[in-house]
PDB file of C-alpha atoms in Angstrom:
ATOM      1  CA  MET A   1     -72.971   6.661 -62.092  1.00 74.00           C
ATOM      2  CA  LEU A   2     -73.761   9.638 -63.668  1.00 71.00           C
ATOM      3  CA  MET A   3     -73.511   8.482 -67.043  1.00 81.00           C
ATOM      4  CA  SER A   4     -75.592   4.839 -66.628  1.00 83.00           C
ATOM      5  CA  GLY A   5     -78.912   7.494 -66.278  1.00 79.00           C
ATOM      6  CA  VAL A   6     -78.683   6.880 -62.097  1.00 77.00           C
ATOM      7  CA  HIS A   7     -78.700  10.017 -60.276  1.00 76.00           C
ATOM      8  CA  ALA A   8     -75.504   9.635 -58.607  1.00 74.00           C
ATOM      9  CA  THR A   9     -77.506  10.640 -55.201  1.00 77.00           C
ATOM     10  CA  LEU A  10     -77.560   6.848 -54.544  1.00 83.00           C
ATOM     11  CA  ALA A  11     -74.263   6.429 -55.305  1.00 83.00           C
ATOM     12  CA  GLY A  12     -73.952   7.632 -51.616  1.00 83.00           C
ATOM     13  CA  ILE A  13     -77.445   5.067 -49.997  1.00 86.00           C
ATOM     14  CA  PHE A  14     -75.360   2.745 -52.138  1.00 86.00           C
ATOM     15  CA  LEU A  15     -71.806   3.237 -50.319  1.00 86.00           C
ATOM     16  CA  ALA A  16     -73.708   3.715 -46.916  1.00 87.00           C
ATOM     17  CA  PHE A  17     -74.829   0.189 -47.173  1.00 89.00           C
ATOM     18  CA  THR A  18     -71.421  -0.835 -47.206  1.00 90.00           C
ATOM     19  CA  ILE A  19     -69.708   0.554 -44.096  1.00 89.00           C
ATOM     20  CA  PRO A  20     -70.302  -1.881 -40.943  1.00 87.00           C
ATOM     21  CA  MET A  21     -72.914  -0.398 -37.869  1.00 85.00           C
ATOM     22  CA  ARG A  22     -71.019  -3.601 -35.609  1.00 81.00           C
ATOM     23  CA  PRO A  23     -67.878  -3.281 -33.672  1.00 78.00           C
ATOM     24  CA  LYS A  24     -64.937  -5.631 -33.984  1.00 73.00           C
ATOM     25  CA  TYR A  25     -64.502  -5.984 -30.945  1.00 74.00           C
ATOM     26  CA  ASP A  26     -66.616  -7.956 -28.118  1.00 75.00           C
ATOM     27  CA  PRO A  27     -67.923  -4.881 -25.995  1.00 74.00           C
ATOM     28  CA  ASP A  28     -67.515  -7.616 -22.737  1.00 79.00           C
ATOM     29  CA  ARG A  29     -63.923  -9.077 -23.660  1.00 79.00           C
ATOM     30  CA  PHE A  30     -63.145  -5.517 -24.480  1.00 79.00           C
ATOM     31  CA  LEU A  31     -63.943  -4.199 -20.861  1.00 81.00           C
ATOM     32  CA  SER A  32     -62.188  -7.234 -19.697  1.00 82.00           C
ATOM     33  CA  GLN A  33     -58.871  -6.265 -21.380  1.00 82.00           C
ATOM     34  CA  ILE A  34     -59.145  -2.098 -21.328  1.00 83.00           C
ATOM     35  CA  ASN A  35     -58.786  -3.117 -17.444  1.00 84.00           C
ATOM     36  CA  GLU A  36     -55.872  -5.777 -17.798  1.00 84.00           C
ATOM     37  CA  MET A  37     -54.436  -2.779 -19.952  1.00 85.00           C
ATOM     38  CA  VAL A  38     -54.721  -0.075 -17.372  1.00 87.00           C
ATOM     39  CA  GLY A  39     -52.897  -2.084 -15.290  1.00 88.00           C
ATOM     40  CA  GLN A  40     -50.083  -2.606 -17.611  1.00 88.00           C
ATOM     41  CA  ILE A  41     -50.165   1.432 -18.728  1.00 88.00           C
ATOM     42  CA  LYS A  42     -49.507   2.100 -14.515  1.00 89.00           C
ATOM     43  CA  ARG A  43     -46.538  -0.312 -14.489  1.00 88.00           C
ATOM     44  CA  ALA A  44     -44.855   1.224 -16.952  1.00 88.00           C
ATOM     45  CA  TYR A  45     -45.331   4.764 -15.691  1.00 89.00           C
ATOM     46  CA  GLN A  46     -44.342   3.831 -11.868  1.00 88.00           C
ATOM     47  CA  ARG A  47     -40.804   2.837 -14.381  1.00 86.00           C
ATOM     48  CA  GLU A  48     -40.708   5.836 -16.268  1.00 87.00           C
ATOM     49  CA  GLU A  49     -43.051   8.914 -16.281  1.00 85.00           C
ATOM     50  CA  ASN A  50     -41.602  10.862 -19.117  1.00 88.00           C
ATOM     51  CA  ILE A  51     -43.588   8.913 -22.576  1.00 86.00           C
ATOM     52  CA  VAL A  52     -40.764   9.811 -24.892  1.00 85.00           C
ATOM     53  CA  ILE A  53     -38.401   7.398 -23.940  1.00 87.00           C
ATOM     54  CA  ASN A  54     -40.557   4.512 -22.558  1.00 87.00           C
ATOM     55  CA  ASP A  55     -40.812   2.607 -25.584  1.00 88.00           C
ATOM     56  CA  GLU A  56     -43.244   0.589 -22.978  1.00 87.00           C
ATOM     57  CA  LEU A  57     -45.661   3.650 -21.736  1.00 87.00           C
ATOM     58  CA  ARG A  58     -45.870   4.938 -25.453  1.00 88.00           C
ATOM     59  CA  ALA A  59     -47.035   0.957 -27.125  1.00 89.00           C
ATOM     60  CA  ARG A  60     -48.936   0.496 -24.047  1.00 86.00           C
ATOM     61  CA  VAL A  61     -50.871   3.816 -24.920  1.00 87.00           C
ATOM     62  CA  ARG A  62     -51.012   3.895 -28.463  1.00 87.00           C
ATOM     63  CA  ALA A  63     -53.325   0.332 -28.331  1.00 85.00           C
ATOM     64  CA  LEU A  64     -55.771   1.349 -26.142  1.00 83.00           C
ATOM     65  CA  GLY A  65     -55.921   4.338 -28.294  1.00 80.00           C
ATOM     66  CA  GLU A  66     -56.338   1.394 -31.135  1.00 79.00           C
ATOM     67  CA  GLY A  67     -59.004  -0.136 -29.039  1.00 77.00           C
ATOM     68  CA  VAL A  68     -60.828   2.400 -28.567  1.00 78.00           C
ATOM     69  CA  GLN A  69     -60.989   2.657 -31.528  1.00 76.00           C
ATOM     70  CA  LEU A  70     -61.475  -0.655 -32.792  1.00 76.00           C
ATOM     71  CA  VAL A  71     -64.869  -1.125 -29.834  1.00 79.00           C
ATOM     72  CA  GLN A  72     -67.167   0.934 -31.561  1.00 81.00           C
ATOM     73  CA  ALA A  73     -68.582   0.654 -34.940  1.00 83.00           C
ATOM     74  CA  PRO A  74     -66.807   2.090 -37.628  1.00 85.00           C
ATOM     75  CA  ALA A  75     -69.890   3.633 -38.788  1.00 87.00           C
ATOM     76  CA  GLN A  76     -70.664   6.083 -35.974  1.00 85.00           C
ATOM     77  CA  ILE A  77     -65.866   6.848 -36.506  1.00 86.00           C
ATOM     78  CA  LEU A  78     -67.378   7.946 -39.779  1.00 87.00           C
ATOM     79  CA  GLU A  79     -70.141   9.876 -38.586  1.00 87.00           C
ATOM     80  CA  ARG A  80     -68.709  11.902 -35.926  1.00 87.00           C
ATOM     81  CA  LYS A  81     -65.368  12.562 -38.197  1.00 88.00           C
ATOM     82  CA  MET A  82     -67.776  13.817 -41.069  1.00 88.00           C
ATOM     83  CA  HIS A  83     -70.198  15.250 -39.650  1.00 89.00           C
ATOM     84  CA  LEU A  84     -68.602  18.851 -38.326  1.00 90.00           C
ATOM     85  CA  PRO A  85     -67.282  19.441 -42.231  1.00 91.00           C
ATOM     86  CA  SER A  86     -70.352  17.418 -43.852  1.00 86.00           C
ATOM     87  CA  ALA A  87     -72.499  20.657 -42.092  1.00 84.00           C
ATOM     88  CA  TYR A  88     -70.244  23.103 -42.370  1.00 86.00           C
ATOM     89  CA  LEU A  89     -68.647  22.324 -45.864  1.00 88.00           C
ATOM     90  CA  VAL A  90     -70.210  20.225 -48.242  1.00 84.00           C
ATOM     91  CA  ILE A  91     -73.555  20.104 -47.767  1.00 78.00           C
ATOM     92  CA  PRO A  92     -73.738  24.307 -48.275  1.00 77.00           C
ATOM     93  CA  ILE A  93     -71.420  23.984 -51.288  1.00 80.00           C
ATOM     94  CA  PHE A  94     -73.679  21.043 -52.965  1.00 75.00           C
ATOM     95  CA  SER A  95     -76.903  22.810 -52.524  1.00 69.00           C
ATOM     96  CA  LEU A  96     -75.661  26.112 -53.712  1.00 72.00           C
ATOM     97  CA  ALA A  97     -74.099  23.940 -56.734  1.00 73.00           C
ATOM     98  CA  ASN A  98     -77.593  22.174 -57.295  1.00 65.00           C
ATOM     99  CA  ALA A  99     -79.483  24.532 -56.179  1.00 66.00           C
ATOM    100  CA  GLY A 100     -77.991  26.513 -60.058  1.00 68.00           C
ATOM    101  CA  ILE A 101     -79.963  29.974 -59.504  1.00 66.00           C
ATOM    102  CA  PRO A 102     -78.183  32.709 -61.364  1.00 63.00           C
ATOM    103  CA  ILE A 103     -78.024  35.887 -59.443  1.00 60.00           C
ATOM    104  CA  ASP A 104     -80.382  38.632 -60.959  1.00 62.00           C
ATOM    105  CA  TRP A 105     -80.791  41.605 -58.611  1.00 61.00           C
ATOM    106  CA  SER A 106     -82.651  43.643 -61.690  1.00 62.00           C
ATOM    107  CA  SER A 107     -85.752  40.793 -61.882  1.00 66.00           C
ATOM    108  CA  PHE A 108     -84.821  39.724 -57.714  1.00 65.00           C
ATOM    109  CA  GLY A 109     -88.311  41.060 -57.107  1.00 71.00           C
ATOM    110  CA  SER A 110     -90.412  39.868 -59.363  1.00 74.00           C
ATOM    111  CA  ILE A 111     -88.749  36.171 -58.865  1.00 72.00           C
ATOM    112  CA  VAL A 112     -89.658  36.562 -55.267  1.00 74.00           C
ATOM    113  CA  THR A 113     -93.397  37.651 -56.076  1.00 81.00           C
ATOM    114  CA  HIS A 114     -94.399  34.806 -58.701  1.00 84.00           C
ATOM    115  CA  PRO A 115     -96.932  32.255 -57.564  1.00 88.00           C
ATOM    116  CA  VAL A 116     -94.469  29.037 -58.261  1.00 88.00           C
ATOM    117  CA  SER A 117     -91.874  30.900 -55.819  1.00 85.00           C
ATOM    118  CA  VAL A 118     -94.149  31.910 -52.957  1.00 88.00           C
ATOM    119  CA  GLY A 119     -96.475  28.787 -53.389  1.00 90.00           C
ATOM    120  CA  ILE A 120     -93.475  26.642 -52.431  1.00 89.00           C
ATOM    121  CA  ALA A 121     -92.466  29.140 -50.029  1.00 89.00           C
ATOM    122  CA  THR A 122     -95.555  28.670 -47.873  1.00 90.00           C
ATOM    123  CA  GLY A 123     -95.825  25.936 -48.152  1.00 89.00           C
ATOM    124  CA  LEU A 124     -92.206  24.661 -46.702  1.00 90.00           C
ATOM    125  CA  VAL A 125     -93.085  27.454 -43.850  1.00 91.00           C
ATOM    126  CA  ALA A 126     -95.945  27.393 -43.001  1.00 92.00           C
ATOM    127  CA  GLY A 127     -96.920  23.789 -44.581  1.00 92.00           C
ATOM    128  CA  LYS A 128     -94.574  22.286 -42.049  1.00 91.00           C
ATOM    129  CA  LEU A 129     -95.157  24.504 -38.878  1.00 92.00           C
ATOM    130  CA  ILE A 130     -99.285  23.807 -39.359  1.00 93.00           C
ATOM    131  CA  GLY A 131     -98.199  19.758 -39.808  1.00 93.00           C
ATOM    132  CA  ILE A 132     -95.706  19.541 -37.582  1.00 93.00           C
ATOM    133  CA  ALA A 133     -96.644  21.775 -34.253  1.00 92.00           C
ATOM    134  CA  GLY A 134    -100.087  21.146 -35.057  1.00 93.00           C
ATOM    135  CA  PHE A 135    -100.257  17.144 -35.581  1.00 93.00           C
ATOM    136  CA  SER A 136     -98.005  17.251 -31.568  1.00 92.00           C
ATOM    137  CA  TRP A 137    -100.504  19.545 -30.544  1.00 93.00           C
ATOM    138  CA  VAL A 138    -103.568  16.944 -31.697  1.00 94.00           C
ATOM    139  CA  ALA A 139    -101.700  14.220 -30.909  1.00 93.00           C
ATOM    140  CA  VAL A 140    -101.079  14.890 -27.186  1.00 92.00           C
ATOM    141  CA  ARG A 141    -105.158  16.952 -26.538  1.00 91.00           C
ATOM    142  CA  LEU A 142    -106.042  13.552 -28.257  1.00 91.00           C
ATOM    143  CA  GLY A 143    -104.025  11.665 -25.481  1.00 89.00           C
ATOM    144  CA  TRP A 144    -101.390   9.273 -28.037  1.00 92.00           C
ATOM    145  CA  THR A 145     -98.835  10.800 -26.487  1.00 87.00           C
ATOM    146  CA  SER A 146     -97.600  13.010 -24.311  1.00 89.00           C
ATOM    147  CA  LEU A 147     -94.113  15.731 -24.024  1.00 86.00           C
ATOM    148  CA  PRO A 148     -91.130  14.478 -22.466  1.00 86.00           C
ATOM    149  CA  HIS A 149     -90.219  16.395 -19.587  1.00 84.00           C
ATOM    150  CA  GLY A 150     -88.878  19.343 -19.677  1.00 82.00           C
ATOM    151  CA  LEU A 151     -90.394  20.645 -23.218  1.00 85.00           C
ATOM    152  CA  ASN A 152     -93.528  21.998 -24.181  1.00 87.00           C
ATOM    153  CA  PHE A 153     -94.623  23.415 -27.361  1.00 88.00           C
ATOM    154  CA  LYS A 154     -92.821  26.948 -27.683  1.00 89.00           C
ATOM    155  CA  HIS A 155     -90.210  24.553 -28.544  1.00 91.00           C
ATOM    156  CA  ILE A 156     -92.567  22.391 -31.010  1.00 92.00           C
ATOM    157  CA  VAL A 157     -93.531  25.419 -32.631  1.00 92.00           C
ATOM    158  CA  GLY A 158     -89.561  26.354 -32.821  1.00 91.00           C
ATOM    159  CA  VAL A 159     -88.436  23.512 -34.238  1.00 91.00           C
ATOM    160  CA  ALA A 160     -91.501  22.977 -36.463  1.00 93.00           C
ATOM    161  CA  LEU A 161     -90.469  26.068 -38.065  1.00 92.00           C
ATOM    162  CA  MET A 162     -86.792  25.044 -38.795  1.00 92.00           C
ATOM    163  CA  GLY A 163     -88.824  22.169 -40.821  1.00 90.00           C
ATOM    164  CA  GLY A 164     -89.110  23.972 -43.768  1.00 89.00           C
ATOM    165  CA  ILE A 165     -85.508  24.151 -44.237  1.00 88.00           C
ATOM    166  CA  GLY A 166     -85.033  22.298 -47.361  1.00 79.00           C
ATOM    167  CA  PHE A 167     -82.483  21.999 -49.724  1.00 75.00           C
ATOM    168  CA  THR A 168     -81.323  18.625 -51.590  1.00 73.00           C
ATOM    169  CA  MET A 169     -84.422  16.609 -51.041  1.00 81.00           C
ATOM    170  CA  SER A 170     -86.418  19.952 -52.250  1.00 83.00           C
ATOM    171  CA  ILE A 171     -84.556  20.907 -55.346  1.00 80.00           C
ATOM    172  CA  PHE A 172     -84.758  17.308 -56.203  1.00 80.00           C
ATOM    173  CA  ILE A 173     -87.974  17.373 -56.292  1.00 85.00           C
ATOM    174  CA  ALA A 174     -88.482  20.518 -58.246  1.00 85.00           C
ATOM    175  CA  GLU A 175     -86.805  18.911 -60.649  1.00 81.00           C
ATOM    176  CA  LEU A 176     -88.780  16.285 -61.209  1.00 85.00           C
ATOM    177  CA  GLY A 177     -91.710  18.128 -61.455  1.00 85.00           C
ATOM    178  CA  PHE A 178     -90.877  20.703 -63.241  1.00 85.00           C
ATOM    179  CA  ALA A 179     -88.619  18.451 -65.489  1.00 82.00           C
ATOM    180  CA  HIS A 180     -89.329  20.766 -69.116  1.00 83.00           C
ATOM    181  CA  HIS A 181     -90.530  24.087 -67.450  1.00 84.00           C
ATOM    182  CA  ALA A 182     -87.069  25.884 -66.707  1.00 81.00           C
ATOM    183  CA  GLU A 183     -89.196  29.042 -66.176  1.00 80.00           C
ATOM    184  CA  ASP A 184     -91.192  27.229 -63.612  1.00 83.00           C
ATOM    185  CA  LEU A 185     -88.271  25.303 -62.395  1.00 83.00           C
ATOM    186  CA  LEU A 186     -85.933  28.468 -61.546  1.00 81.00           C
ATOM    187  CA  MET A 187     -89.016  30.652 -59.373  1.00 84.00           C
ATOM    188  CA  ALA A 188     -89.161  26.546 -57.046  1.00 84.00           C
ATOM    189  CA  LYS A 189     -85.468  26.815 -56.702  1.00 84.00           C
ATOM    190  CA  THR A 190     -85.752  30.396 -55.285  1.00 83.00           C
ATOM    191  CA  GLY A 191     -88.830  30.010 -53.037  1.00 85.00           C
ATOM    192  CA  ILE A 192     -86.711  26.713 -51.109  1.00 87.00           C
ATOM    193  CA  LEU A 193     -84.039  29.048 -51.037  1.00 85.00           C
ATOM    194  CA  LEU A 194     -85.905  32.002 -49.557  1.00 87.00           C
ATOM    195  CA  ALA A 195     -88.495  29.635 -48.179  1.00 89.00           C
ATOM    196  CA  SER A 196     -85.053  27.892 -45.958  1.00 88.00           C
ATOM    197  CA  ALA A 197     -83.828  31.488 -45.450  1.00 89.00           C
ATOM    198  CA  LEU A 198     -86.831  32.369 -43.435  1.00 91.00           C
ATOM    199  CA  ALA A 199     -87.405  29.287 -41.828  1.00 92.00           C
ATOM    200  CA  GLY A 200     -83.854  28.712 -39.770  1.00 91.00           C
ATOM    201  CA  VAL A 201     -84.192  32.761 -39.145  1.00 93.00           C
ATOM    202  CA  SER A 202     -87.688  33.003 -37.228  1.00 93.00           C
ATOM    203  CA  GLY A 203     -87.049  29.508 -35.826  1.00 92.00           C
ATOM    204  CA  PHE A 204     -83.706  30.117 -34.061  1.00 92.00           C
ATOM    205  CA  LEU A 205     -85.079  33.825 -32.937  1.00 93.00           C
ATOM    206  CA  TRP A 206     -88.675  31.575 -31.730  1.00 92.00           C
ATOM    207  CA  LEU A 207     -86.223  29.327 -29.579  1.00 90.00           C
ATOM    208  CA  PHE A 208     -83.712  32.271 -28.570  1.00 89.00           C
ATOM    209  CA  PHE A 209     -86.594  34.799 -27.437  1.00 87.00           C
ATOM    210  CA  THR A 210     -89.099  32.006 -26.047  1.00 84.00           C
ATOM    211  CA  TYR A 211     -86.158  29.487 -24.062  1.00 73.00           C
ATOM    212  CA  GLU A 212     -86.019  31.273 -21.158  1.00 62.00           C
ATOM    213  CA  LYS A 213     -89.503  31.201 -20.439  1.00 51.00           C
ATOM    214  CA  SER A 214     -89.424  27.627 -21.599  1.00 44.00           C
ATOM    215  CA  ALA A 215     -86.753  26.688 -19.646  1.00 44.00           C
ATOM    216  CA  GLU A 216     -88.302  28.208 -15.973  1.00 44.00           C
TER     217      GLU A 216
END
């Protein structure tokens, strides 16, 4: 995929289309079978409580576990199992490696004040804040929608701040926009990382300090 000239990200998209979204078992059939299986487990347990030496009990429990897995959609099972390693290992490593930003502390000041870095960081942090929170406020004021119970605009502002976190797509777009301008691309990637850090920290602090007041 990489050598073909097509962006390798599409390989993941094509692979996702092959993962079934429908469970192998019919839910109604599973409910009737599980009731029967629970009865079998109870009868096997009454004959021998120790599952180590009770072959029938161990087989029924194993069959129950396999049935519970099969009644779920394969895509949902993979999503649940891959969530933690993807969120805390794969995505951070991929993002930092894909950024390709050389660290030079001597020129850090000039980089963070570069117009491209400042513009992108401002667009991500302030732009997302104004866009998400502002549009939500306008939609509620005009009566197009209403906030769910227990949710207020302090929550919306916190989420809008965190909306400024950008890695994969932001860097991908920067690579397209500054494909032939290596210096500007470096500044753009730096601005994306700075905006992500600023948006994440500010969004967390906002929600942390306003949570108790919002929950009352």
